[in-house]
Short mmCIF file of C-alpha atoms in Angstrom, two decimals:
data_model
loop_
_atom_site.label_atom_id
_atom_site.label_comp_id
_atom_site.label_asym_id
_atom_site.label_seq_id
_atom_site.Cartn_x
_atom_site.Cartn_y
_atom_site.Cartn_z
CA UNK A 1 31.24 -3.14 41.08
CA UNK A 2 31.85 -6.79 40.29
CA UNK A 3 29.34 -7.83 42.93
CA UNK A 4 26.67 -5.57 41.48
CA UNK A 5 27.34 -6.82 37.92
CA UNK A 6 27.17 -10.51 39.11
CA UNK A 7 23.98 -9.81 40.98
CA UNK A 8 22.46 -8.01 37.97
CA UNK A 9 23.40 -10.96 35.72
CA UNK A 10 21.77 -13.45 38.10
CA UNK A 11 18.58 -11.30 38.38
CA UNK A 12 18.40 -10.85 34.65
CA UNK A 13 18.87 -14.54 33.93
CA UNK A 14 16.15 -15.39 36.53
CA UNK A 15 13.81 -12.89 34.94
CA UNK A 16 14.37 -14.30 31.41
CA UNK A 17 13.90 -17.79 32.75
CA UNK A 18 10.65 -16.96 34.46
CA UNK A 19 9.14 -15.33 31.38
CA UNK A 20 10.25 -18.21 29.23
CA UNK A 21 8.77 -20.76 31.58
CA UNK A 22 5.50 -18.93 32.30
CA UNK A 23 4.72 -17.50 28.90
CA UNK A 24 6.86 -19.64 26.53
CA UNK A 25 8.40 -16.46 25.11
CA UNK A 26 11.94 -15.54 24.37
CA UNK A 27 13.13 -12.36 25.93
CA UNK A 28 15.94 -10.03 24.88
CA UNK A 29 17.18 -7.74 27.65
CA UNK A 30 19.21 -4.72 26.79
CA UNK A 31 21.14 -3.43 29.85
CA UNK A 32 22.56 0.07 29.89
CA UNK A 33 21.01 0.74 26.54
CA UNK A 34 17.71 1.35 24.94
CA UNK A 35 15.54 -0.05 22.17
CA UNK A 36 15.52 3.41 20.76
CA UNK A 37 17.85 4.45 17.97
CA UNK A 38 20.56 6.68 19.54
CA UNK A 39 20.40 9.28 16.74
CA UNK A 40 16.78 10.11 16.80
CA UNK A 41 15.73 8.91 20.31
CA UNK A 42 12.24 7.82 19.01
CA UNK A 43 12.82 4.99 16.65
CA UNK A 44 13.27 1.22 17.24
CA UNK A 45 16.89 0.51 16.33
CA UNK A 46 17.45 -0.83 12.83
CA UNK A 47 19.58 -3.69 14.30
CA UNK A 48 16.66 -4.88 16.46
CA UNK A 49 14.16 -4.67 13.54
CA UNK A 50 16.62 -6.54 11.32
CA UNK A 51 17.37 -9.26 13.83
CA UNK A 52 13.63 -9.78 14.58
CA UNK A 53 12.90 -9.95 10.86
CA UNK A 54 15.37 -12.85 10.68
CA UNK A 55 13.60 -14.67 13.52
CA UNK A 56 10.20 -13.99 12.08
CA UNK A 57 11.40 -15.32 8.66
CA UNK A 58 12.76 -18.52 10.26
CA UNK A 59 9.54 -18.95 12.29
CA UNK A 60 7.51 -18.55 9.06
CA UNK A 61 9.53 -21.02 7.07
CA UNK A 62 12.04 -23.27 8.75
CA UNK A 63 13.85 -23.82 5.40
CA UNK A 64 15.05 -20.25 5.52
CA UNK A 65 17.33 -20.90 8.49
CA UNK A 66 20.05 -21.82 6.00
CA UNK A 67 20.55 -18.12 5.20
CA UNK A 68 21.96 -17.32 8.72
CA UNK A 69 21.20 -13.61 8.42
CA UNK A 70 18.74 -11.23 6.69
CA UNK A 71 21.89 -9.52 5.28
CA UNK A 72 22.58 -12.48 2.91
CA UNK A 73 23.09 -11.67 -0.80
CA UNK A 74 20.64 -14.36 -2.08
CA UNK A 75 18.22 -13.48 -4.85
CA UNK A 76 15.82 -16.22 -3.96
CA UNK A 77 12.18 -14.89 -3.94
CA UNK A 78 11.37 -16.51 -0.57
CA UNK A 79 14.32 -14.73 0.95
CA UNK A 80 14.23 -11.34 -0.81
CA UNK A 81 10.59 -10.84 0.20
CA UNK A 82 11.57 -10.63 3.81
CA UNK A 83 14.29 -8.06 3.05
CA UNK A 84 11.74 -5.97 1.13
CA UNK A 85 9.12 -6.09 3.93
CA UNK A 86 11.81 -5.22 6.46
CA UNK A 87 12.92 -2.23 4.31
CA UNK A 88 9.30 -0.96 4.06
CA UNK A 89 8.55 -1.25 7.76
CA UNK A 90 11.82 0.36 8.73
CA UNK A 91 11.20 3.14 6.29
CA UNK A 92 7.68 3.71 7.61
CA UNK A 93 9.07 3.79 11.10
CA UNK A 94 11.26 6.79 9.99
CA UNK A 95 14.60 5.33 9.09
CA UNK A 96 16.29 6.70 6.05
CA UNK A 97 16.63 4.64 2.89
CA UNK A 98 20.42 5.01 3.05
CA UNK A 99 20.52 3.60 6.64
CA UNK A 100 18.23 0.76 5.72
CA UNK A 101 20.41 -0.01 2.70
CA UNK A 102 23.48 -0.10 4.85
CA UNK A 103 21.89 -2.38 7.33
CA UNK A 104 21.16 -4.91 4.57
CA UNK A 105 24.32 -4.27 2.50
CA UNK A 106 22.08 -3.03 -0.32
CA UNK A 107 22.11 0.19 -2.40
CA UNK A 108 19.73 3.10 -2.04
CA UNK A 109 17.92 2.16 -5.33
CA UNK A 110 17.26 -1.36 -4.11
CA UNK A 111 15.56 -0.02 -1.00
CA UNK A 112 13.38 2.38 -3.04
CA UNK A 113 12.34 -0.51 -5.23
CA UNK A 114 11.58 -2.75 -2.14
CA UNK A 115 9.49 -0.05 -0.60
CA UNK A 116 7.46 0.42 -3.77
CA UNK A 117 6.93 -3.29 -4.18
CA UNK A 118 5.51 -3.65 -0.62
CA UNK A 119 3.32 -0.58 -1.23
CA UNK A 120 1.90 -2.32 -4.35
CA UNK A 121 1.42 -5.52 -2.25
CA UNK A 122 -0.51 -3.61 0.44
CA UNK A 123 -2.70 -2.21 -2.37
CA UNK A 124 -3.49 -5.83 -3.24
CA UNK A 125 -1.22 -6.42 -6.21
CA UNK A 126 1.06 -8.95 -4.67
CA UNK A 127 -0.58 -11.45 -2.23
CA UNK A 128 2.74 -13.32 -1.69
CA UNK A 129 4.46 -10.19 -0.36
CA UNK A 130 1.38 -9.06 1.46
CA UNK A 131 1.21 -12.27 3.49
CA UNK A 132 4.80 -11.81 4.61
CA UNK A 133 4.19 -8.12 5.45
CA UNK A 134 1.17 -9.02 7.62
CA UNK A 135 3.20 -11.85 9.36
CA UNK A 136 6.11 -9.60 10.04
CA UNK A 137 3.97 -6.75 11.30
CA UNK A 138 2.27 -9.09 13.78
CA UNK A 139 5.61 -10.52 14.82
CA UNK A 140 6.95 -7.10 15.51
CA UNK A 141 3.89 -6.20 17.59
CA UNK A 142 4.43 -9.27 19.71
CA UNK A 143 8.20 -9.33 19.89
CA UNK A 144 9.39 -5.80 19.57
CA UNK A 145 6.58 -3.48 20.54
CA UNK A 146 4.53 -0.80 18.80
CA UNK A 147 5.57 0.06 15.26
CA UNK A 148 4.70 3.25 13.61
CA UNK A 149 1.14 4.16 12.88
CA UNK A 150 2.20 6.67 10.25
CA UNK A 151 0.45 5.44 7.15
CA UNK A 152 0.39 8.78 5.47
CA UNK A 153 4.14 9.08 4.78
CA UNK A 154 4.85 10.05 1.20
CA UNK A 155 7.83 8.85 -0.83
CA UNK A 156 10.08 11.71 -1.86
CA UNK A 157 12.91 9.61 -3.16
#
């Protein structure tokens, strides 16, 4: 068993190295698991969305690296906008507001407010938030995979 694990580790590291060198992309490999949420079987796990949101935020603005996590309690606009966009996308992908709140250490009401603010931004009322929403959506598409196409979901908070 140890020999198989060592060989698997070497093969995985070589694969990651080849992709990094050839395409200049970082690769996250999950072994023995799945990108799907274990409860539903058809959603991208919140932890992956949350971690990728942090990476997107840091790519977008290097000054935001100081926060160390998207779970920070900061109330700075440039940081909170990323939490709001993450909340909206996770909700549109089918995660509950309660689970999203737990993943950010926020309450249910904060998540409801975040989702509404991003909806208003998409309608054109907040260009600042809309810019971050578009950036994060594109980041997910290139780093995580397809996100939900369900644009008809209604809020029944």
